[in-house]
Short mmCIF file of C-alpha atoms and ligand atoms in Angstrom, two decimals:
data_model
loop_
_atom_site.label_atom_id
_atom_site.label_comp_id
_atom_site.label_asym_id
_atom_site.label_seq_id
_atom_site.Cartn_x
_atom_site.Cartn_y
_atom_site.Cartn_z
CA MET Z 1 -60.21 17.35 34.35
CA SER Z 2 -60.27 21.08 34.04
CA LEU Z 3 -57.97 20.98 31.01
CA GLN Z 4 -60.42 18.88 29.02
CA ILE Z 5 -61.62 20.48 25.79
CA ASP Z 6 -64.66 18.79 24.30
CA GLU Z 7 -67.75 19.46 22.20
CA THR Z 8 -69.07 21.95 24.80
CA HIS Z 9 -66.28 24.36 23.79
CA ASP Z 10 -66.83 23.97 20.02
CA PRO Z 11 -67.02 27.50 18.52
CA ALA Z 12 -69.46 26.17 15.93
CA ARG Z 13 -71.98 25.14 18.59
CA THR Z 14 -75.03 27.43 18.76
CA SER Z 15 -78.11 27.51 20.96
CA TRP Z 16 -81.85 27.53 20.30
CA VAL Z 17 -81.87 30.31 22.92
CA VAL Z 18 -81.27 32.83 20.15
CA SER Z 19 -79.86 35.59 22.40
CA ALA Z 20 -76.96 33.29 23.35
CA ASN Z 21 -75.56 33.27 19.82
CA GLY Z 22 -72.98 36.03 19.62
CA HIS Z 23 -73.64 37.00 23.25
CA ARG Z 24 -70.48 38.67 24.55
CA GLU Z 25 -70.59 36.94 27.94
CA PHE Z 26 -73.01 34.01 28.02
CA PRO Z 27 -72.86 32.01 24.77
CA VAL Z 28 -73.55 28.27 24.99
CA GLN Z 29 -69.78 27.70 25.43
CA ASN Z 30 -69.87 29.36 28.89
CA LEU Z 31 -72.76 27.95 30.98
CA PRO Z 32 -71.86 29.61 34.32
CA PHE Z 33 -73.69 28.52 37.46
CA GLY Z 34 -75.49 30.83 39.85
CA ILE Z 35 -78.29 31.17 42.38
CA PHE Z 36 -81.30 33.20 41.26
CA SER Z 37 -84.93 33.79 42.07
CA PRO Z 38 -87.55 34.38 39.42
CA ARG Z 39 -89.84 37.27 40.37
CA GLY Z 40 -91.68 36.39 43.57
CA SER Z 41 -90.22 32.87 43.77
CA ALA Z 42 -87.69 31.04 45.92
CA ARG Z 43 -83.96 30.81 45.32
CA ARG Z 44 -82.71 28.08 43.04
CA ALA Z 45 -79.68 27.07 40.98
CA GLY Z 46 -79.51 28.25 37.40
CA VAL Z 47 -77.25 28.61 34.39
CA ALA Z 48 -76.90 31.83 32.36
CA ILE Z 49 -77.57 31.40 28.64
CA GLY Z 50 -77.72 34.57 26.53
CA ASP Z 51 -80.07 37.02 28.22
CA CYS Z 52 -81.89 34.17 29.98
CA ILE Z 53 -81.41 31.83 32.93
CA ILE Z 54 -82.37 28.16 32.84
CA ASP Z 55 -83.74 26.73 36.08
CA LEU Z 56 -81.68 23.70 37.12
CA ARG Z 57 -84.08 22.70 39.88
CA GLY Z 58 -86.81 22.57 37.27
CA LEU Z 59 -84.68 20.56 34.85
CA THR Z 60 -83.95 18.06 37.60
CA ALA Z 61 -87.59 17.69 38.60
CA GLU Z 62 -88.49 17.27 34.93
CA GLY Z 63 -85.97 14.45 34.62
CA PHE Z 64 -83.77 16.13 32.00
CA VAL Z 65 -80.79 16.15 34.34
CA SER Z 66 -80.33 12.70 35.80
CA CYS Z 67 -76.56 12.43 36.08
CA ASP Z 68 -74.82 12.08 39.47
CA ALA Z 69 -74.85 15.87 39.89
CA ALA Z 70 -78.67 16.03 39.85
CA SER Z 71 -78.97 15.37 43.58
CA VAL Z 72 -77.35 18.68 44.53
CA LEU Z 73 -79.26 20.92 42.11
CA HIS Z 74 -82.26 21.52 44.35
CA HIS Z 75 -80.20 23.35 47.03
CA GLU Z 76 -80.39 27.10 47.59
CA THR Z 77 -76.60 27.46 47.35
CA LEU Z 78 -73.98 25.90 45.09
CA ASN Z 79 -71.74 24.58 47.89
CA ALA Z 80 -72.73 20.96 47.27
CA LEU Z 81 -72.29 21.38 43.51
CA PHE Z 82 -68.81 22.84 44.09
CA ALA Z 83 -67.94 19.82 46.24
CA LEU Z 84 -68.59 17.30 43.43
CA PRO Z 85 -65.65 15.60 41.73
CA SER Z 86 -64.84 17.47 38.54
CA GLU Z 87 -65.86 14.43 36.43
CA GLU Z 88 -69.44 14.86 37.65
CA ARG Z 89 -69.42 18.58 36.90
CA VAL Z 90 -68.11 17.78 33.41
CA ALA Z 91 -70.98 15.30 32.85
CA LEU Z 92 -73.50 17.94 33.97
CA ARG Z 93 -71.95 20.54 31.68
CA ARG Z 94 -72.12 18.17 28.69
CA ARG Z 95 -75.76 17.38 29.37
CA LEU Z 96 -76.70 21.07 29.70
CA SER Z 97 -74.76 21.96 26.58
CA GLU Z 98 -76.55 19.21 24.66
CA GLY Z 99 -79.97 20.36 25.85
CA LEU Z 100 -79.38 24.02 25.13
CA SER Z 101 -77.79 23.49 21.71
CA ASP Z 102 -79.94 20.76 20.17
CA SER Z 103 -83.27 22.25 19.09
CA ALA Z 104 -84.93 18.85 19.58
CA TYR Z 105 -84.96 19.78 23.32
CA ARG Z 106 -86.49 23.22 22.82
CA ASP Z 107 -90.11 22.38 23.66
CA ARG Z 108 -89.03 20.33 26.66
CA LEU Z 109 -86.68 22.92 28.21
CA GLN Z 110 -88.34 26.19 27.19
CA PRO Z 111 -90.71 26.20 30.24
CA TYR Z 112 -87.67 26.41 32.55
CA LEU Z 113 -86.20 29.47 30.85
CA HIS Z 114 -86.51 32.88 32.57
CA LYS Z 115 -85.59 36.31 31.26
CA ALA Z 116 -82.56 37.32 33.35
CA SER Z 117 -83.89 40.89 33.55
CA SER Z 118 -86.89 39.67 35.57
CA CYS Z 119 -84.81 37.63 38.04
CA THR Z 120 -82.77 38.49 41.13
CA LEU Z 121 -79.25 37.09 41.42
CA HIS Z 122 -77.77 36.11 44.78
CA LEU Z 123 -74.41 35.05 46.18
CA PRO Z 124 -73.74 31.61 44.67
CA ALA Z 125 -72.53 29.98 47.88
CA GLN Z 126 -72.60 30.14 51.64
CA ILE Z 127 -69.10 31.51 52.12
CA GLY Z 128 -67.38 29.97 55.12
CA ASP Z 129 -64.15 31.91 54.78
CA TYR Z 130 -62.67 34.55 52.52
CA THR Z 131 -58.94 35.14 52.03
CA ASP Z 132 -57.42 37.81 49.82
CA PHE Z 133 -53.99 37.37 48.23
CA TYR Z 134 -51.59 39.82 46.60
CA VAL Z 135 -50.53 38.02 43.39
CA GLY Z 136 -50.50 41.10 41.13
CA ILE Z 137 -46.80 41.88 40.90
CA HIS Z 138 -47.35 45.20 39.11
CA HIS Z 139 -49.85 46.26 41.79
CA ALA Z 140 -47.44 45.25 44.55
CA THR Z 141 -44.66 47.18 42.81
CA ASN Z 142 -46.80 50.27 42.15
CA VAL Z 143 -48.10 50.43 45.70
CA GLY Z 144 -44.68 49.64 47.16
CA ARG Z 145 -43.13 52.43 45.11
CA LEU Z 146 -45.50 54.97 46.66
CA PHE Z 147 -43.99 54.15 50.06
CA ARG Z 148 -40.50 52.90 49.17
CA PRO Z 149 -39.42 54.44 45.84
CA ASP Z 150 -36.03 52.69 45.80
CA ASN Z 151 -37.18 49.29 47.00
CA PRO Z 152 -40.80 48.74 46.01
CA LEU Z 153 -41.05 44.95 46.39
CA LEU Z 154 -40.42 43.58 49.86
CA PRO Z 155 -37.86 40.73 49.97
CA ASN Z 156 -40.46 38.04 50.71
CA TYR Z 157 -42.72 38.87 47.74
CA LYS Z 158 -41.13 36.55 45.17
CA HIS Z 159 -40.98 33.63 47.58
CA VAL Z 160 -44.20 33.50 49.56
CA PRO Z 161 -47.74 34.21 48.27
CA ILE Z 162 -48.83 37.08 50.55
CA GLY Z 163 -52.41 37.12 51.80
CA TYR Z 164 -54.66 38.18 54.64
CA HIS Z 165 -57.85 36.74 56.05
CA GLY Z 166 -60.80 38.82 54.90
CA ARG Z 167 -64.35 38.82 56.15
CA ALA Z 168 -66.84 36.35 54.65
CA SER Z 169 -69.92 37.94 56.27
CA SER Z 170 -69.62 41.19 54.29
CA VAL Z 171 -69.23 39.69 50.79
CA ARG Z 172 -72.15 40.82 48.64
CA SER Z 173 -73.34 40.15 45.11
CA SER Z 174 -73.14 42.69 42.31
CA GLY Z 175 -75.61 45.54 42.64
CA VAL Z 176 -75.74 45.79 46.44
CA PRO Z 177 -74.74 49.40 47.31
CA VAL Z 178 -71.58 50.02 49.33
CA ARG Z 179 -71.95 52.30 52.33
CA ARG Z 180 -68.96 54.59 52.77
CA PRO Z 181 -67.16 53.35 55.88
CA GLN Z 182 -66.27 55.48 58.86
CA GLY Z 183 -63.09 54.83 60.76
CA GLN Z 184 -59.97 56.09 62.43
CA LEU Z 185 -57.91 58.32 60.17
CA LYS Z 186 -54.88 60.40 60.88
CA PRO Z 187 -54.76 63.37 58.53
CA PRO Z 188 -51.14 64.38 57.84
CA ASP Z 189 -51.68 67.82 59.38
CA ARG Z 190 -52.92 66.46 62.71
CA ASP Z 191 -51.07 64.98 65.68
CA ARG Z 192 -53.88 62.66 66.71
CA PRO Z 193 -56.35 60.48 64.80
CA ILE Z 194 -59.99 61.40 64.21
CA PHE Z 195 -63.06 59.21 63.62
CA ALA Z 196 -64.74 60.21 60.35
CA PRO Z 197 -66.07 58.91 57.01
CA SER Z 198 -63.26 57.70 54.75
CA GLN Z 199 -62.18 60.37 52.26
CA ARG Z 200 -59.99 58.01 50.24
CA LEU Z 201 -62.37 55.23 49.22
CA ASP Z 202 -61.03 53.02 46.43
CA TYR Z 203 -61.80 49.85 44.46
CA GLU Z 204 -59.51 46.91 43.62
CA LEU Z 205 -59.93 44.86 40.42
CA GLU Z 206 -59.49 41.20 41.31
CA LEU Z 207 -60.54 37.68 40.41
CA GLY Z 208 -62.32 35.51 42.98
CA LEU Z 209 -61.68 31.75 43.18
CA TRP Z 210 -64.50 29.52 44.46
CA VAL Z 211 -63.13 26.52 46.29
CA GLY Z 212 -64.56 23.21 45.06
CA GLN Z 213 -63.70 20.09 47.00
CA GLY Z 214 -62.11 21.03 50.31
CA ASN Z 215 -59.32 19.36 52.25
CA ALA Z 216 -59.28 17.84 55.70
CA LEU Z 217 -57.57 19.73 58.51
CA GLY Z 218 -53.90 18.80 58.57
CA GLN Z 219 -53.90 17.46 55.00
CA PRO Z 220 -52.40 19.96 52.54
CA VAL Z 221 -53.39 19.98 48.86
CA SER Z 222 -50.40 19.31 46.60
CA ILE Z 223 -49.72 21.70 43.75
CA ALA Z 224 -50.39 18.91 41.22
CA GLU Z 225 -53.88 18.37 42.71
CA ALA Z 226 -54.79 22.03 43.27
CA TRP Z 227 -56.84 22.63 40.10
CA LYS Z 228 -59.21 19.82 41.09
CA HIS Z 229 -60.14 21.93 44.12
CA ILE Z 230 -61.13 25.02 42.08
CA ALA Z 231 -64.82 25.08 41.12
CA GLY Z 232 -64.70 28.32 39.18
CA LEU Z 233 -63.98 32.03 39.11
CA CYS Z 234 -65.76 35.35 39.47
CA LEU Z 235 -64.84 39.03 39.42
CA LEU Z 236 -64.14 40.53 42.83
CA ASN Z 237 -63.93 44.13 44.02
CA ASP Z 238 -61.98 44.48 47.27
CA TRP Z 239 -63.25 47.93 48.31
CA SER Z 240 -60.51 49.69 50.26
CA ALA Z 241 -60.50 52.80 52.48
CA ARG Z 242 -56.95 54.00 51.92
CA ASP Z 243 -56.92 56.52 54.79
CA ILE Z 244 -58.15 53.93 57.32
CA GLN Z 245 -55.68 51.43 55.83
CA ALA Z 246 -52.70 53.80 56.11
CA TRP Z 247 -53.30 54.31 59.85
CA GLU Z 248 -54.19 50.74 60.87
CA TYR Z 249 -52.20 48.39 58.62
CA GLN Z 250 -49.00 48.10 60.65
CA PRO Z 251 -48.06 45.71 62.11
CA LEU Z 252 -50.83 43.17 61.41
CA GLY Z 253 -52.11 44.11 57.93
CA PRO Z 254 -55.54 45.13 56.58
CA PHE Z 255 -58.53 45.09 58.94
CA LEU Z 256 -61.41 47.60 58.96
CA ALA Z 257 -60.06 49.34 55.84
CA LYS Z 258 -61.22 46.38 53.76
CA ASN Z 259 -63.79 44.26 55.58
CA PHE Z 260 -66.77 46.65 55.35
CA GLN Z 261 -67.82 45.07 52.03
CA THR Z 262 -66.52 42.98 49.14
CA THR Z 263 -68.45 42.72 45.87
CA VAL Z 264 -68.44 39.63 43.63
CA SER Z 265 -70.04 38.87 40.28
CA PRO Z 266 -72.78 36.31 40.98
CA TRP Z 267 -72.07 33.90 38.10
CA VAL Z 268 -69.47 31.18 38.63
CA VAL Z 269 -67.49 30.65 35.44
CA THR Z 270 -66.36 27.05 35.85
CA THR Z 271 -62.85 25.75 35.44
CA GLU Z 272 -64.34 23.45 32.79
CA ALA Z 273 -65.56 26.43 30.76
CA LEU Z 274 -62.16 28.13 31.13
CA ALA Z 275 -60.17 25.13 29.81
CA PRO Z 276 -59.51 26.65 26.34
CA PHE Z 277 -58.24 29.89 27.91
CA ARG Z 278 -55.51 28.42 30.07
CA GLN Z 279 -52.03 29.44 29.08
CA ALA Z 280 -48.51 29.49 30.46
CA ALA Z 281 -48.03 31.10 33.86
CA SER Z 282 -45.95 34.27 33.79
CA ALA Z 283 -42.29 33.45 33.28
CA ARG Z 284 -39.72 33.74 36.08
CA SER Z 285 -35.97 33.85 36.15
CA ALA Z 286 -34.14 30.86 37.63
CA GLU Z 287 -33.23 32.84 40.75
CA ASP Z 288 -36.92 33.59 41.37
CA ALA Z 289 -37.96 29.92 41.04
CA ALA Z 290 -40.65 28.98 43.55
CA LEU Z 291 -39.98 26.41 46.25
CA PRO Z 292 -40.72 22.79 45.22
CA TYR Z 293 -44.07 22.61 47.06
CA LEU Z 294 -45.33 25.40 44.76
CA THR Z 295 -43.78 24.08 41.56
CA ASP Z 296 -45.55 21.87 39.04
CA THR Z 297 -44.74 21.52 35.35
CA GLN Z 298 -48.36 21.44 34.23
CA ASP Z 299 -49.20 24.45 36.39
CA GLN Z 300 -46.34 26.40 34.81
CA GLN Z 301 -47.61 25.39 31.34
CA PHE Z 302 -51.33 26.02 31.94
CA GLY Z 303 -51.64 28.01 35.18
CA GLY Z 304 -52.19 31.37 33.44
CA LEU Z 305 -55.48 32.60 32.01
CA ALA Z 306 -56.20 34.58 28.83
CA LEU Z 307 -58.53 37.13 30.41
CA GLU Z 308 -59.19 40.74 29.45
CA LEU Z 309 -60.12 42.88 32.44
CA SER Z 310 -61.36 46.46 32.70
CA VAL Z 311 -62.80 48.97 35.16
CA SER Z 312 -65.40 51.62 34.35
CA LEU Z 313 -66.82 54.46 36.41
CA LEU Z 314 -70.30 56.00 36.29
CA THR Z 315 -70.75 59.14 38.39
CA LYS Z 316 -74.06 60.59 39.54
CA ARG Z 317 -73.68 63.36 36.97
CA MET Z 318 -72.89 60.94 34.14
CA ARG Z 319 -75.99 58.96 35.09
CA TYR Z 320 -78.06 62.17 35.14
CA GLU Z 321 -76.77 63.16 31.71
CA GLY Z 322 -77.50 59.68 30.30
CA MET Z 323 -73.84 58.91 29.60
CA ALA Z 324 -72.34 55.43 29.38
CA PRO Z 325 -69.86 54.28 32.04
CA PHE Z 326 -66.36 55.61 31.34
CA ARG Z 327 -63.56 53.06 31.14
CA VAL Z 328 -60.71 54.12 33.43
CA SER Z 329 -58.43 51.12 32.91
CA GLN Z 330 -58.02 48.11 30.68
CA GLY Z 331 -55.62 45.18 30.95
CA ASP Z 332 -55.39 41.44 31.37
CA ALA Z 333 -54.50 38.80 33.95
CA SER Z 334 -50.85 38.46 32.92
CA GLY Z 335 -49.63 40.28 36.03
CA MET Z 336 -50.34 37.28 38.25
CA TYR Z 337 -47.01 36.38 39.82
CA TRP Z 338 -48.63 33.39 41.56
CA THR Z 339 -51.12 31.05 39.85
CA LEU Z 340 -54.51 30.08 41.26
CA ALA Z 341 -53.11 26.62 42.02
CA GLN Z 342 -50.17 28.13 43.89
CA ILE Z 343 -52.33 30.30 46.17
CA LEU Z 344 -54.67 27.40 46.91
CA THR Z 345 -51.78 25.04 47.66
CA HIS Z 346 -49.98 27.64 49.75
CA HIS Z 347 -53.16 28.30 51.76
CA THR Z 348 -53.37 24.61 52.70
CA SER Z 349 -49.60 24.05 53.04
CA ASN Z 350 -49.65 24.46 56.83
CA GLY Z 351 -52.60 22.07 57.15
CA CYS Z 352 -55.28 24.79 57.02
CA ASN Z 353 -58.52 23.29 55.70
CA LEU Z 354 -60.53 24.88 52.89
CA LEU Z 355 -64.23 24.14 52.49
CA PRO Z 356 -66.43 24.04 49.38
CA GLY Z 357 -67.65 27.60 48.79
CA ASP Z 358 -64.70 29.32 50.45
CA LEU Z 359 -63.61 32.36 48.48
CA LEU Z 360 -60.02 33.32 47.63
CA GLY Z 361 -59.27 36.72 46.06
CA THR Z 362 -56.23 37.06 43.83
CA GLY Z 363 -55.32 40.61 44.84
CA THR Z 364 -55.40 43.60 42.50
CA LEU Z 365 -54.53 42.69 38.91
CA SER Z 366 -52.70 45.67 37.47
CA MET Z 367 -50.59 45.90 34.34
CA ALA Z 368 -47.10 47.39 34.17
CA GLU Z 369 -48.46 50.41 32.25
CA ARG Z 370 -50.77 53.08 33.62
CA GLU Z 371 -53.69 52.15 31.27
CA GLY Z 372 -53.96 48.87 33.12
CA PHE Z 373 -53.74 50.00 36.76
CA GLY Z 374 -56.43 48.22 38.79
CA SER Z 375 -57.05 50.77 41.57
CA LEU Z 376 -57.40 54.54 41.94
CA LEU Z 377 -54.49 54.53 44.39
CA GLU Z 378 -52.25 53.59 41.46
CA LEU Z 379 -54.07 55.53 38.70
CA THR Z 380 -53.95 58.82 40.65
CA LEU Z 381 -50.58 58.27 42.35
CA ALA Z 382 -52.19 58.15 45.79
CA GLY Z 383 -54.55 60.99 44.91
CA SER Z 384 -51.90 63.44 43.70
CA GLU Z 385 -52.88 63.22 40.00
CA PRO Z 386 -56.68 63.01 39.70
CA ILE Z 387 -58.16 61.33 36.62
CA ALA Z 388 -60.36 63.37 34.26
CA LEU Z 389 -63.84 62.16 33.31
CA PRO Z 390 -65.80 63.09 30.15
CA THR Z 391 -68.15 65.36 32.15
CA GLY Z 392 -65.18 67.55 33.16
CA GLU Z 393 -65.31 66.04 36.64
CA THR Z 394 -62.14 64.67 38.22
CA ARG Z 395 -61.58 61.88 40.72
CA SER Z 396 -58.77 61.18 43.17
CA PHE Z 397 -60.91 58.67 45.06
CA LEU Z 398 -64.57 57.60 44.91
CA GLU Z 399 -67.39 60.01 45.75
CA ASP Z 400 -70.91 59.20 46.92
CA GLY Z 401 -73.07 58.25 43.95
CA ASP Z 402 -70.12 56.85 41.97
CA GLU Z 403 -70.67 53.37 40.57
CA VAL Z 404 -67.72 51.07 39.80
CA LEU Z 405 -68.13 48.37 37.14
CA LEU Z 406 -65.63 45.54 36.67
CA SER Z 407 -65.59 43.53 33.46
CA GLY Z 408 -63.84 40.29 32.52
CA VAL Z 409 -63.84 38.33 29.27
CA ALA Z 410 -61.84 35.19 28.45
CA CYS Z 411 -60.65 35.33 24.87
CA THR Z 412 -58.15 33.46 22.76
CA GLU Z 413 -57.61 32.78 19.07
CA GLY Z 414 -60.10 30.34 17.54
CA ARG Z 415 -62.40 30.15 20.58
CA THR Z 416 -65.72 31.76 21.48
CA ASN Z 417 -65.24 34.49 24.10
CA ILE Z 418 -66.93 33.93 27.44
CA GLY Z 419 -67.55 36.58 30.10
CA PHE Z 420 -68.15 36.90 33.82
CA GLY Z 421 -71.24 39.14 33.84
CA ALA Z 422 -71.77 42.18 36.01
CA CYS Z 423 -69.70 43.12 39.06
CA ARG Z 424 -70.91 46.62 39.90
CA ALA Z 425 -71.88 48.62 42.95
CA MET Z 426 -72.58 52.24 43.87
CA ILE Z 427 -71.16 54.19 46.80
CA VAL Z 428 -73.81 55.55 49.17
CA PRO Z 429 -73.11 58.11 51.93
CA ALA Z 430 -71.72 57.16 55.34
CA PRO Z 431 -74.38 56.64 58.02
CA1 LIG D 1 -57.08 43.30 47.68
#
């Protein structure tokens, strides 16, 4: 079960992979799964440990991993691993934790260790479908206020998890550049639309949920069972062209303003690894209580996550001057009005089937205060108050050469922090 805390989470556990000890993202307590290729070699499954990656295909061939999960570790995607019952993923995690922490295994496992800096990371799964939700209540309020100052939240928001179907084919791993989209825009001073590169390109700070075991068409997943269908999480940037969005979004919602590219962090931080960081879901008043099909006592007690999230920006000039990325916002995941279990259950509630490797985005995770706003639309009040950067540059929206970096770390008292790894991409000019 994803709430199980065992020896793999023990803060005292260390690794013979020395760089893992004290590593801010990939200590031995994390063990996220991914797909990587060592230089010049084929794709394979791996686990991040410190500044290295251990080759799971190699460990299987060597015989170190012989649990039920071993049969799926030679694939070039993680879909089959996601589809395993969580008990089998737990057994695999315990075996890997044992091998990477007990120095008696060092000589045996060392040959399967690669420096991460010499490897290429890929999307972890073949993504069948991608859906993006809107669970960030502060984001929904901030954006709503820009359009409806007196009535920012629409009346359905507190009852139904809002989402739209995104585009799976344009999801890319961290590091793949984002080409500025062109599209139909209607500048306020014109009567008719034009076709031009977006001038209001933005990012959205989100979490991505990787679907584990799917459900058959016509058979909804109950809220009590939903966590068993979540394989793990990543960071997700839902790039958004605000000018294209403003002209096209009514009456059917986002379309070309958002489907030109979506960036995810390539490591899958498992629900097993996140067990110590689960906390109460955000509280609601009795009058805002969710309908029974979205209500579960355990989900209310443990459906929240203790995650710190931030966004940094690195402009072309900052890069040229050798400066570090500049943090433009910092917050946490407490603004989730709907839990991960609730969005998964809601998605299947009409009988819609999810498949292993499907991707669900949470929606932008903003805080109530400006320091924690998760998009430029909010930070700059729709471009009217540009942010200042340490070079003296300002930004209303993203410019060519700007790189956006998302960061996420799970942290709670008495536990070893675990992180998500890089989710970054640079804007390149429109074609
Ligand atoms: Ca979004």
